[in-house]
Amino acid sequence: MKIGRNDPCWCGSGKKYKQCHEAFDRKIEQARVAGHVVPSHDIIKTPDQILKIKESAKINMACLDAVAEKIRPGMTTLEIDQIVYDTTKKMGGIPATLNYEGFPKSVCTSVNDQVCHGIPSRDVILKEGDIVNVDCSTILDGFFSDSSRMFMIGEVDEEKKRLVEVTKECCDLGLAQVKPWGFLGDMAEAVHTHAEENGYSVVREIGGHGVGVEFHEEPWVGYLSNRGEDMLMVPGMIFTIEPMINMGSNQIYTDQENGWEVYTLDGMPSAQWEYQVLVTEEGYELISW
Ligand code: MF3
Ligand code: CO
């Protein structure tokens, strides 16, 4: 359906279309005609939605801050789950992973050769030298946030430390490429180039995603593409940058018993950081990390 120029804008601003998103839509249409993948209106957040998603993100970051403060050798990953659950509830939120498609816990904790979706357990005791990804996601008032950090337990050997640091650099370099009217491939190229230059591999099958109104929205966000490829970025889009970087090969498998936990096939370590990013008129805003 075509909107008239004097009709109210689709974004809900109350302004006339011609004074609101008309020029914006024309730019998107140009990119589409040029052969690019472009975002649909339903993944472009309104200012009001952005405020609410940011409130959710505050809880998400508070959870990871609380974990950062308490994580230590000897702690179980179930205790991390408890910290996340308690912090989220205290602040009025709901852990987004809890019962999500049957996931049983409030956070993912992925240790060493676990790539992602590790299930917190009283049997997983963190020990000196471990690296662990804590992936937290929150629902507040129906709005979603999602980010993750790596933690190094006590003294970690140089090789693992470098993996954790380089993976963070991959995210930072990817983040620096986020700007309106660029492409997700600009970000992806920065991520995989830096990983490969350091001798690492990038997991292909699992990626980031749009997030905010739903837990997982369009687009799917990969890290293997190159500049100018994948979806056009426009102001109001929110998505995650969350590459999984392996020290060895990029091959992975899923635990068939629980259907969730993903491991590297060669048993070598894997690292991941996750940023939740808003595309703005000027560039980007990091809303959760
Ligand atoms: N936070 C994870 C993500 O980045 C959540 C995966 S779903 C879960 O999408 F159930 F495994 F938690
Ligand atoms: Co995510």
Coordinates of N, CA and C in Angstrom, one line a residue, residues 84-167:
V84 N 22.3 -13.5 37.7 CA 21.5 -12.9 36.6 C 20.0 -12.9 36.9
Y85 N 19.5 -14.0 37.4 CA 18.1 -14.1 37.7 C 17.7 -13.1 38.8
D86 N 18.5 -13.0 39.9 CA 18.2 -12.1 41.0 C 18.3 -10.6 40.5
T87 N 19.3 -10.3 39.8 CA 19.5 -8.9 39.3 C 18.4 -8.5 38.4
T88 N 18.0 -9.4 37.5 CA 17.0 -9.1 36.6 C 15.6 -8.8 37.3
K89 N 15.3 -9.8 38.2 CA 14.0 -9.7 38.9 C 14.0 -8.4 39.8
K90 N 15.1 -8.2 40.5 CA 15.1 -7.0 41.4 C 14.8 -5.7 40.6
M91 N 15.3 -5.7 39.3 CA 15.1 -4.5 38.5 C 13.8 -4.5 37.7
G92 N 13.0 -5.5 37.9 CA 11.7 -5.6 37.3 C 11.6 -6.2 35.9
G93 N 12.7 -6.9 35.5 CA 12.7 -7.6 34.2 C 12.5 -9.1 34.3
I94 N 12.5 -9.7 33.1 CA 12.4 -11.1 33.0 C 13.6 -11.6 32.2
P95 N 14.3 -12.7 32.6 CA 15.4 -13.2 31.8 C 14.8 -13.8 30.5
A96 N 15.3 -13.3 29.3 CA 14.7 -13.6 28.1 C 14.9 -15.1 27.7
T97 N 16.0 -15.7 28.1 CA 16.3 -17.1 27.7 C 15.5 -18.1 28.5
L98 N 15.0 -17.7 29.7 CA 14.3 -18.6 30.6 C 13.1 -19.2 29.9
N99 N 13.1 -20.5 29.6 CA 12.0 -21.2 28.9 C 11.9 -20.7 27.5
Y100 N 12.9 -20.0 26.9 CA 12.8 -19.6 25.5 C 13.1 -20.9 24.7
E101 N 12.1 -21.3 23.9 CA 12.2 -22.5 23.1 C 12.7 -23.7 23.9
G102 N 12.4 -23.7 25.2 CA 12.8 -24.8 26.1 C 14.1 -24.6 26.8
F103 N 14.8 -23.5 26.5 CA 16.1 -23.3 27.2 C 15.8 -23.1 28.7
P104 N 16.5 -23.9 29.6 CA 16.1 -24.0 31.0 C 16.6 -22.9 32.0
K105 N 17.5 -22.1 31.5 CA 18.1 -21.1 32.5 C 18.0 -19.7 32.1
S106 N 18.5 -18.8 33.0 CA 18.3 -17.3 32.8 C 19.4 -16.7 32.0
V107 N 20.5 -17.5 31.7 CA 21.7 -16.9 31.0 C 22.4 -18.1 30.3
C108 N 23.2 -17.8 29.3 CA 24.0 -18.8 28.7 C 25.5 -18.6 29.2
T109 N 26.1 -19.7 29.6 CA 27.5 -19.7 30.1 C 28.3 -20.7 29.3
S110 N 29.2 -20.2 28.5 CA 29.9 -21.1 27.6 C 31.4 -21.1 27.9
V111 N 31.9 -22.2 28.4 CA 33.3 -22.3 28.9 C 34.2 -22.9 27.9
N112 N 35.4 -22.3 27.7 CA 36.5 -22.9 26.9 C 36.1 -23.3 25.5
D113 N 36.0 -24.6 25.2 CA 35.6 -25.1 23.9 C 34.1 -25.0 23.6
Q114 N 33.3 -24.6 24.6 CA 31.9 -24.3 24.3 C 31.8 -23.0 23.5
V115 N 31.1 -23.1 22.4 CA 31.0 -21.9 21.5 C 29.9 -21.0 21.9
C116 N 28.8 -21.6 22.3 CA 27.6 -20.7 22.7 C 26.6 -21.6 23.3
H117 N 25.6 -21.0 23.9 CA 24.4 -21.7 24.5 C 24.7 -22.7 25.6
G118 N 25.8 -22.5 26.3 CA 26.1 -23.3 27.4 C 25.0 -23.2 28.5
I119 N 24.6 -24.3 29.1 CA 23.6 -24.3 30.1 C 24.2 -24.3 31.5
P120 N 23.9 -23.2 32.3 CA 24.4 -23.2 33.6 C 24.1 -24.4 34.4
S121 N 25.1 -24.9 35.2 CA 24.9 -26.1 35.9 C 25.8 -26.1 37.2
R122 N 25.3 -26.8 38.2 CA 26.0 -26.9 39.5 C 27.2 -27.8 39.3
D123 N 27.3 -28.5 38.2 CA 28.4 -29.4 37.9 C 29.5 -28.8 37.1
V124 N 29.3 -27.5 36.6 CA 30.4 -26.8 35.9 C 31.0 -25.8 36.9
I125 N 32.2 -26.2 37.3 CA 32.9 -25.4 38.3 C 34.0 -24.6 37.6
L126 N 33.9 -23.3 37.7 CA 35.0 -22.5 37.0 C 36.3 -22.6 37.7
K127 N 37.3 -22.9 36.9 CA 38.7 -23.0 37.5 C 39.7 -22.1 36.9
E128 N 40.7 -21.8 37.6 CA 41.8 -20.9 37.2 C 42.2 -21.3 35.7
G129 N 42.3 -20.3 34.8 CA 42.7 -20.6 33.5 C 41.5 -20.7 32.5
D130 N 40.3 -20.8 33.0 CA 39.1 -20.9 32.1 C 38.8 -19.6 31.5
I131 N 38.2 -19.6 30.3 CA 37.6 -18.5 29.7 C 36.1 -18.8 29.5
V132 N 35.3 -17.8 29.9 CA 33.8 -18.1 29.9 C 33.1 -16.9 29.3
N133 N 32.2 -17.2 28.4 CA 31.2 -16.2 27.8 C 30.0 -16.3 28.7
V134 N 29.5 -15.1 29.1 CA 28.2 -15.0 29.8 C 27.3 -14.2 28.9
D135 N 26.3 -14.8 28.4 CA 25.4 -14.2 27.4 C 24.1 -13.9 28.0
C136 N 23.8 -12.7 28.2 CA 22.6 -12.3 29.0 C 21.6 -11.6 28.1
S137 N 20.3 -11.8 28.3 CA 19.2 -11.2 27.6 C 18.1 -10.9 28.5
T138 N 17.4 -9.8 28.3 CA 16.4 -9.3 29.2 C 15.1 -8.8 28.5
I139 N 14.0 -9.1 29.1 CA 12.7 -8.5 28.7 C 12.3 -7.5 29.7
L140 N 12.0 -6.3 29.3 CA 11.4 -5.3 30.2 C 10.2 -4.7 29.5
D141 N 9.0 -4.8 30.1 CA 7.8 -4.2 29.4 C 7.6 -4.7 28.0
G142 N 8.1 -5.9 27.7 CA 7.9 -6.5 26.4 C 9.0 -6.1 25.4
F143 N 10.1 -5.4 25.9 CA 11.2 -5.0 25.0 C 12.5 -5.7 25.4
F144 N 13.2 -6.1 24.4 CA 14.3 -7.0 24.5 C 15.7 -6.4 24.4
S145 N 16.6 -6.9 25.3 CA 18.0 -6.5 25.1 C 18.9 -7.8 25.2
D146 N 20.1 -7.7 24.6 CA 20.9 -8.9 24.5 C 22.3 -8.5 24.3
S147 N 23.2 -9.0 25.2 CA 24.7 -8.7 25.1 C 25.4 -9.8 25.9
S148 N 26.7 -9.9 25.5 CA 27.5 -10.9 26.3 C 29.0 -10.4 26.4
R149 N 29.6 -10.9 27.4 CA 31.0 -10.6 27.7 C 31.8 -11.8 28.0
M150 N 33.1 -11.7 27.8 CA 34.0 -12.8 28.2 C 34.6 -12.5 29.5
F151 N 34.8 -13.6 30.3 CA 35.5 -13.4 31.6 C 36.7 -14.4 31.6
M152 N 37.8 -13.9 32.1 CA 38.9 -14.8 32.3 C 39.1 -15.1 33.8
I153 N 39.1 -16.4 34.1 CA 39.1 -16.9 35.5 C 40.6 -17.0 36.0
G154 N 40.9 -16.1 36.9 CA 42.3 -16.1 37.5 C 43.3 -15.9 36.4
E155 N 44.5 -16.6 36.5 CA 45.5 -16.5 35.5 C 45.2 -17.3 34.3
V156 N 45.1 -16.7 33.1 CA 44.8 -17.4 31.9 C 46.0 -17.4 31.0
D157 N 46.3 -18.5 30.3 CA 47.5 -18.6 29.5 C 47.4 -17.6 28.4
E158 N 48.6 -17.2 27.9 CA 48.7 -16.1 26.9 C 47.9 -16.4 25.6
E159 N 47.8 -17.6 25.2 CA 47.1 -17.9 23.9 C 45.6 -17.7 24.1
K160 N 45.0 -18.1 25.2 CA 43.6 -17.9 25.4 C 43.3 -16.4 25.7
K161 N 44.2 -15.8 26.4 CA 44.0 -14.3 26.6 C 44.0 -13.6 25.3
R162 N 44.9 -13.9 24.4 CA 44.9 -13.3 23.1 C 43.7 -13.5 22.3
L163 N 43.1 -14.7 22.4 CA 41.9 -15.0 21.7 C 40.7 -14.1 22.3
V164 N 40.7 -14.0 23.6 CA 39.6 -13.2 24.2 C 39.8 -11.7 23.8
E165 N 41.0 -11.2 23.8 CA 41.3 -9.8 23.4 C 41.0 -9.5 21.9
V166 N 41.5 -10.4 21.1 CA 41.3 -10.2 19.7 C 39.8 -10.3 19.3
T167 N 39.1 -11.2 20.0 CA 37.6 -11.2 19.7 C 36.9 -9.9 20.0

